[in-house]
Amino acid sequence: MPSTLFEKVWNAHTVRRLANGQTQLFIGLHLIHEVTTPQAFDMLRARGWKVRFPDRTVATVDHIVPTRDQQRPFLDVMAEDMLSALERNCREAGVPLYDLASGAQGIVHVIGPELGLTQPGMTIACGDSHTSTHGAFGAIAFGIGTSQVRDVLASQCLAIEPLKVRRITVNGPLARGVYAKDVILEIIRRLGVNGGVGYAYEYSGDAIARMSMDERMTICNMSIEGGARVGYINPDATTFDYLRGRTFAPQGDGFERACEWWRSMASDPDAKYDDEVVIDAAAIRPTVTWGINPGQSVYVDEAIPTAHDPLGNSQASIAEALKFMGLDGGAGIIGTRIDVAFIGSCTNGRLSDLREAARIVRGKHVAPHVTAMVVPGSQPVRAAAEREGLDRVFIDAGFDWRGAGCSMCLAMNPDRLEGNQVCASSSNRNFKGRQGSPTGRTLLMSPAMVAAAAVAGKIVDVREFTNGD
Ligand code: SF4
């Protein structure tokens, strides 16, 4: 039977089908961090259970780390307690921890691929919604809650409902100034923030095939924002080239054998899908969110919706979003004044993102009223950027150059919006209060668009910034 990658990976990892319709899946890799694990480890301890497969469990610290002063103990007592608990739990369970002293610390969805832990054909779980990122490698990767983290620690298994598969084919060239972030925002705008509920998204088409692994990770990362439980891309030569030589990738002859198996896990050409969507990449323009969910977006040269949005927002949700954001329906998003510019996160905090943003700001300066920061997704990203001199480009342009972490993506650390500040952000969520202030406002866009907004002090069309390069 021709099968999708999703079906092949699912079947290969099925332990048994449960009476309630769920499947007990074996999890190949469990990524853990400081926020969703303390209670899970406590629950294990209370029952006298051990971590079943410490060698399939890998930890890092990302959400709560300060990005400016990383001296221990942290000034924030709760953050210090969380990290101390993770250190103790990892030590007792024999789980490797990539901490601040490791040189490999960073956002969990950045370091997994960097270390070569994330591989095609795997099942991966992590107590963070954006675990879908790892699907870029042809893995099936689930974001899970604290009680499921406990289950995976105890049994290396997850009880989970099967998913349907929707193939989203993106064909055609991307126009200048249009990035993977714009493609995924377009997909979410078209299909809705709940459009993927019950589905795995398989991304395909020549536009996806041409993307680097960094770009593919941006696409898969935001699958969850479209309601899909997982998103994935079939592994190919780009995937294998990225993995070759990485610390935990198979080495020598083993790598070639692994490539053969990885190739066999890709969806068969005649596989059947539960739904199919085709997107014309050439029609996508730089995109900015105007509302309070990632589906509420417009092209930078379009007007913000008014009472009726043909793409599915109700009148009430448009009115609520416009009121919260302080924006006028019918006006252009272009020219919206910003207070803060944030480049980072597991969506867009990788080296290629920083290179692209640096290209925009080189020789320019951040607007006087804007606070701008660049937060590399990991210590290796930061080190690589510094080797290329990108730190100097950003610092000379007036950006703060920070240590690795989640930072202002969700503000569980000192990086937070204040009052009703407006932030141009390369992250993935624009929910009310997401960036720390209950009245803070977030506009999602590509790192290049954030860089251009930082310089202009307002939302501008990045295509004009790249003219004449
Ligand atoms: S960067 Fe944001 S979305 Fe990604 S893991 Fe950190 S908090 Fe979650």
XYZ file of C-alpha atoms and ligand atoms in Angstrom:
477
model
C 0.000 0.000 0.000
C 1.442 3.410 -0.915
C 1.781 5.432 2.306
C 2.595 8.887 3.538
C 5.635 9.512 5.718
C 3.220 10.123 8.562
C 1.683 6.655 8.177
C 5.075 4.960 7.870
C 6.506 6.632 10.970
C 3.290 6.090 12.921
C 3.141 2.388 12.059
C 6.833 1.834 12.746
C 6.434 3.275 16.255
C 3.076 1.773 17.214
C 3.334 -0.314 20.377
C -0.390 -1.153 20.425
C -3.782 0.267 19.686
C -5.716 1.192 22.815
C -9.386 0.456 23.463
C -10.215 4.187 23.534
C -9.080 4.645 19.924
C -5.696 6.102 20.813
C -2.400 4.575 19.768
C 0.463 3.907 22.156
C 3.460 5.283 20.258
C 7.086 4.726 21.115
C 8.971 8.031 21.241
C 12.455 7.969 19.770
C 13.625 11.268 21.247
C 12.297 13.197 24.244
C 13.522 16.782 24.433
C 13.016 18.450 27.796
C 13.499 21.910 29.285
C 13.083 23.676 32.605
C 9.446 24.789 32.379
C 7.364 21.680 31.754
C 9.493 19.132 33.640
C 9.725 19.945 37.393
C 6.223 18.618 38.175
C 6.667 15.689 35.786
C 9.839 14.578 37.596
C 8.067 15.118 40.960
C 5.226 12.849 39.819
C 7.737 10.165 38.868
C 9.483 10.489 42.211
C 6.194 10.260 44.129
C 5.493 6.897 42.447
C 9.049 5.616 42.798
C 9.466 5.476 39.017
C 12.677 6.073 37.062
C 13.263 7.698 33.683
C 12.823 4.705 31.376
C 15.263 5.729 28.621
C 17.647 8.464 29.843
C 19.707 7.941 26.667
C 16.678 8.960 24.582
C 16.119 12.093 26.694
C 18.013 15.361 26.196
C 17.647 18.576 28.192
C 18.432 22.231 27.725
C 17.440 25.512 29.367
C 15.782 28.176 27.262
C 12.494 29.731 28.391
C 13.597 31.369 31.642
C 17.231 32.249 30.964
C 18.028 35.953 31.079
C 19.650 36.970 27.806
C 21.672 39.875 29.207
C 23.170 38.827 32.550
C 23.457 35.042 32.743
C 25.403 34.929 36.031
C 24.153 32.327 38.511
C 22.207 32.517 40.694
C 19.723 34.336 38.478
C 18.149 37.449 39.995
C 14.708 35.940 39.381
C 14.319 33.412 42.204
C 11.666 31.398 40.361
C 13.901 31.091 37.287
C 16.819 30.010 39.446
C 14.616 27.411 41.168
C 13.444 26.014 37.820
C 16.954 25.655 36.462
C 18.221 24.168 39.739
C 15.383 21.611 39.622
C 16.262 20.690 36.040
C 19.930 20.287 36.956
C 19.066 18.060 39.907
C 16.564 15.985 37.942
C 18.953 15.460 35.024
C 21.806 14.543 37.360
C 19.701 11.997 39.251
C 18.203 10.472 36.098
C 21.415 10.477 34.039
C 19.913 12.744 31.386
C 22.393 14.925 29.455
C 21.794 18.653 30.021
C 23.046 21.300 27.588
C 23.335 24.126 30.096
C 24.782 27.634 29.886
C 28.320 26.324 30.370
C 28.006 23.734 27.593
C 28.513 25.949 24.551
C 25.543 24.133 22.984
C 22.680 25.615 25.044
C 19.784 27.222 23.288
C 16.130 26.977 22.409
C 15.181 23.309 22.481
C 13.945 23.371 18.864
C 17.179 24.949 17.683
C 19.648 22.702 19.475
C 17.961 19.368 18.621
C 18.655 19.808 14.900
C 22.019 21.481 15.499
C 23.270 18.503 17.472
C 21.957 16.067 14.868
C 19.557 14.573 17.414
C 16.582 15.309 15.165
C 16.561 12.795 12.323
C 14.128 11.615 9.636
C 11.686 8.816 10.466
C 11.747 9.540 14.192
C 9.011 10.208 16.675
C 9.897 13.182 18.880
C 8.084 14.690 21.852
C 8.743 17.816 23.898
C 6.734 19.802 26.423
C 6.487 22.791 24.127
C 3.922 23.562 21.423
C 6.467 24.318 18.725
C 7.948 20.832 18.706
C 6.451 20.589 15.216
C 9.671 22.364 14.125
C 11.467 19.002 14.015
C 9.112 17.822 11.279
C 11.328 19.766 8.871
C 13.570 16.676 8.934
C 10.799 14.195 8.176
C 10.223 13.395 11.846
C 6.788 13.249 13.472
C 7.150 15.607 16.389
C 4.526 16.321 19.041
C 4.241 19.175 21.514
C 2.941 17.663 24.762
C 1.705 18.791 28.201
C 3.249 18.178 31.612
C 1.331 14.955 32.371
C 2.396 13.560 28.979
C 5.992 14.597 29.745
C 5.635 12.412 32.844
C 4.299 9.539 30.710
C 7.165 9.785 28.227
C 9.758 10.026 31.002
C 8.273 6.937 32.674
C 7.537 4.775 29.637
C 9.052 6.460 26.534
C 5.528 6.158 25.105
C 2.699 8.518 24.335
C -1.009 7.669 24.054
C -2.301 9.734 21.161
C -5.119 9.912 18.600
C -4.270 9.157 14.970
C -4.264 12.145 12.613
C -5.460 12.721 9.076
C -2.879 14.060 6.621
C -3.298 17.195 4.530
C -0.735 17.788 1.801
C 0.003 21.488 1.283
C 1.826 21.936 -2.006
C 3.646 25.248 -2.454
C 4.803 25.760 -6.020
C 6.567 28.591 -7.790
C 9.347 31.053 -7.044
C 9.303 33.298 -3.973
C 9.477 36.969 -4.881
C 12.281 39.168 -3.566
C 11.650 40.099 0.080
C 9.405 37.067 0.642
C 10.591 34.420 3.090
C 9.531 31.122 4.653
C 7.810 33.138 7.407
C 5.586 34.786 4.808
C 4.747 31.381 3.318
C 3.609 29.902 6.630
C 1.675 33.059 7.561
C -0.050 32.774 4.169
C -0.937 29.126 4.823
C -2.364 29.964 8.254
C -4.298 32.939 6.884
C -5.798 30.783 4.106
C -6.652 27.703 6.176
C -7.363 29.408 9.499
C -5.904 28.967 12.952
C -8.164 25.954 13.496
C -7.997 24.658 9.941
C -5.449 22.004 10.837
C -7.232 20.533 13.867
C -7.083 16.747 13.570
C -4.437 16.909 10.823
C -0.759 16.450 10.231
C 0.425 18.930 7.591
C 2.768 17.578 4.919
C 4.465 20.470 3.107
C 5.599 19.769 -0.433
C 6.075 21.421 -3.817
C 9.052 22.976 -5.564
C 9.082 26.081 -3.330
C 9.502 23.865 -0.254
C 12.054 21.643 -2.011
C 14.247 24.697 -2.709
C 14.195 25.812 0.931
C 17.162 25.381 3.265
C 16.694 23.420 6.490
C 16.460 26.714 8.421
C 13.587 27.797 6.188
C 11.891 24.403 6.440
C 12.092 24.647 10.229
C 10.349 28.038 10.099
C 7.519 26.475 8.083
C 7.068 23.402 10.300
C 7.486 25.433 13.494
C 4.251 27.340 12.918
C 2.129 24.314 11.913
C 0.723 24.390 15.418
C -0.443 27.990 14.857
C -2.607 26.644 12.043
C -4.131 24.065 14.383
C -2.155 21.087 13.012
C -0.715 18.734 15.623
C 2.397 18.119 13.533
C 3.925 19.417 10.318
C 6.581 17.686 8.251
C 8.598 17.752 5.050
C 9.859 14.629 3.316
C 13.609 14.139 3.786
C 15.833 14.769 0.751
C 19.417 15.656 -0.158
C 19.098 19.031 1.645
C 18.146 17.180 4.843
C 21.022 14.724 4.532
C 23.569 17.467 3.766
C 22.474 19.334 6.900
C 22.824 16.234 9.092
C 26.143 14.947 7.733
C 28.876 15.296 10.387
C 26.613 16.540 13.192
C 27.439 15.260 16.674
C 24.632 12.711 17.029
C 24.088 11.883 13.354
C 25.277 8.443 12.247
C 28.918 8.538 11.171
C 30.913 6.895 8.341
C 29.185 4.043 6.457
C 26.396 4.218 8.996
C 25.426 7.611 7.614
C 24.958 6.272 4.068
C 22.899 3.363 5.405
C 20.815 5.807 7.434
C 20.227 7.946 4.317
C 18.886 4.889 2.522
C 16.423 4.192 5.342
C 15.487 7.875 5.693
C 14.749 8.018 1.946
C 12.473 4.984 2.264
C 10.410 6.763 4.941
C 9.399 9.611 2.594
C 5.804 9.618 1.334
C 5.290 7.385 -1.699
C 4.504 9.294 -4.911
C 1.060 7.679 -5.115
C 0.227 8.006 -1.407
C -3.349 9.062 -0.649
C -4.079 12.194 1.398
C -7.170 13.130 3.373
C -7.027 16.633 1.917
C -4.919 18.597 -0.555
C -4.246 22.329 -0.814
C -2.140 24.051 -3.466
C -0.560 27.462 -2.885
C 1.007 29.716 -5.510
C 4.268 30.884 -3.927
C 4.807 33.595 -6.538
C 1.673 35.434 -5.381
C 2.819 35.756 -1.749
C 3.983 39.181 -0.588
C 5.724 40.218 2.671
C 3.167 39.581 5.400
C 2.414 41.202 8.769
C -0.134 40.227 11.412
C -2.552 42.970 12.420
C -4.544 41.021 15.036
C -4.331 38.740 18.032
C -3.805 35.387 16.364
C -1.324 34.393 13.650
C -4.118 33.972 11.092
C -4.991 37.658 11.275
C -2.462 38.941 8.777
C -2.258 41.017 5.610
C 0.330 41.639 2.943
C 2.346 44.686 3.910
C 0.797 46.715 1.080
C -2.789 45.644 1.870
C -5.371 47.299 4.102
C -6.326 45.863 7.502
C -9.765 44.201 7.281
C -12.885 46.021 8.352
C -16.206 44.455 9.234
C -16.052 41.529 6.852
C -12.973 39.393 6.304
C -13.404 37.014 3.376
C -10.832 34.687 4.910
C -12.986 33.585 7.798
C -12.587 35.931 10.757
C -15.937 36.777 12.325
C -16.972 40.403 12.680
C -16.654 40.043 16.448
C -13.099 38.686 16.273
C -12.047 41.481 13.895
C -13.578 44.115 16.179
C -11.919 42.596 19.264
C -8.532 42.423 17.550
C -8.684 45.964 16.142
C -9.692 47.354 19.537
C -6.870 45.553 21.334
C -4.294 46.453 18.712
C -5.448 50.090 18.470
C -5.585 49.790 14.677
C -8.164 51.106 12.245
C -9.896 48.686 9.898
C -9.473 49.801 6.302
C -6.160 51.573 6.985
C -2.850 50.217 5.731
C -0.646 48.239 8.124
C 2.293 50.051 6.542
C 3.356 53.048 8.613
C 2.235 51.500 11.948
C 4.633 52.903 14.541
C 6.593 50.366 16.598
C 8.368 50.692 19.951
C 10.289 47.414 20.080
C 11.933 45.173 17.480
C 12.652 41.546 18.410
C 14.665 39.185 16.213
C 14.887 35.683 17.656
C 12.809 32.638 18.741
C 12.632 29.036 17.530
C 10.813 30.289 14.435
C 13.421 32.776 13.245
C 16.469 32.827 15.522
C 18.825 30.815 13.310
C 21.975 31.910 11.522
C 20.331 32.481 8.127
C 17.696 34.675 9.819
C 20.392 36.793 11.444
C 22.312 37.043 8.164
C 19.230 38.306 6.357
C 18.385 40.837 9.079
C 22.004 42.036 9.181
C 21.919 42.560 5.424
C 18.992 44.951 5.917
C 20.484 46.983 8.786
C 24.124 47.101 7.667
C 25.234 50.746 7.607
C 21.874 51.967 8.940
C 20.664 52.788 12.462
C 17.690 51.822 14.585
C 15.133 54.675 14.887
C 15.689 56.707 18.084
C 12.378 55.703 19.692
C 12.830 51.949 19.074
C 14.367 49.387 21.434
C 15.808 46.643 19.241
C 17.345 43.324 20.175
C 18.761 40.272 18.469
C 18.609 37.032 20.458
C 20.338 34.090 18.750
C 18.459 30.804 19.025
C 21.451 28.998 20.519
C 25.010 29.471 21.676
C 26.336 27.909 18.440
C 24.197 30.329 16.364
C 25.577 33.221 18.400
C 29.171 31.997 18.003
C 28.767 31.454 14.251
C 27.217 34.903 13.843
C 30.103 36.464 15.755
C 32.625 34.649 13.542
C 30.948 36.351 10.558
C 30.917 39.744 12.285
C 27.111 39.924 12.391
C 27.205 41.002 16.041
C 29.150 44.126 15.030
C 26.656 44.914 12.281
C 23.768 44.759 14.756
C 25.583 46.597 17.562
C 26.711 49.365 15.201
C 23.121 49.703 14.036
C 21.912 50.144 17.637
C 20.602 46.649 18.399
C 21.240 44.848 21.693
C 23.203 41.651 21.023
C 22.045 39.064 23.565
C 22.745 35.576 24.888
C 20.714 32.638 23.552
C 17.211 31.877 24.801
C 13.494 32.265 24.163
C 13.652 35.869 25.336
C 10.738 38.038 24.288
C 8.942 35.286 22.386
C 6.990 34.642 25.569
C 8.680 36.755 28.262
C 9.169 34.158 30.994
C 12.417 36.045 31.585
C 13.397 39.703 31.974
C 12.804 40.488 28.249
C 9.250 41.833 28.198
C 7.090 44.498 26.625
C 5.960 47.296 28.905
C 2.540 48.939 28.929
C 0.973 48.979 25.480
C 4.209 48.927 23.499
C 4.014 47.689 19.912
C 6.581 45.059 18.964
C 7.672 44.002 15.494
C 8.573 40.398 16.205
C 10.039 37.457 14.311
C 8.408 35.024 16.770
C 5.297 32.901 16.299
C 2.487 34.082 18.572
C 0.699 37.427 18.805
C -1.830 36.461 21.472
C -2.855 39.108 24.006
C -0.154 39.374 26.675
C 2.186 36.918 24.948
C 5.222 39.180 25.236
C 4.844 39.933 28.928
C 2.612 43.001 29.169
C -1.155 42.317 29.253
C -1.652 45.295 26.937
C 1.496 44.835 24.827
C 0.891 44.385 21.106
C 2.740 42.047 18.769
C 3.058 42.225 14.988
C 4.527 39.020 13.532
C 6.683 39.158 10.403
C 9.920 37.870 8.896
C 13.264 38.834 10.503
C 14.040 41.000 7.458
C 10.766 42.886 7.941
C 11.554 43.334 11.664
C 14.993 44.682 10.770
C 13.491 47.169 8.313
C 10.849 48.230 10.858
C 13.536 48.755 13.509
C 15.393 51.172 11.234
C 12.295 52.997 9.994
C 10.572 53.036 13.418
C 7.404 51.818 11.727
C 6.176 49.005 9.509
C 7.683 49.362 6.042
C 7.907 47.205 2.956
C 11.206 45.318 3.107
C 11.245 45.115 -0.688
C 12.039 48.822 -0.708
C 14.906 48.325 1.721
C 16.489 45.712 -0.475
C 16.265 47.856 -3.624
C 19.661 48.767 -4.955
C 21.566 46.156 -2.910
S 11.120 30.521 21.340
Fe 8.992 30.792 21.954
S 7.806 29.221 20.904
Fe 9.990 28.671 20.774
S 10.351 27.263 22.473
Fe 10.824 29.330 23.206
S 8.924 30.117 24.068
Fe 8.384 28.294 22.860
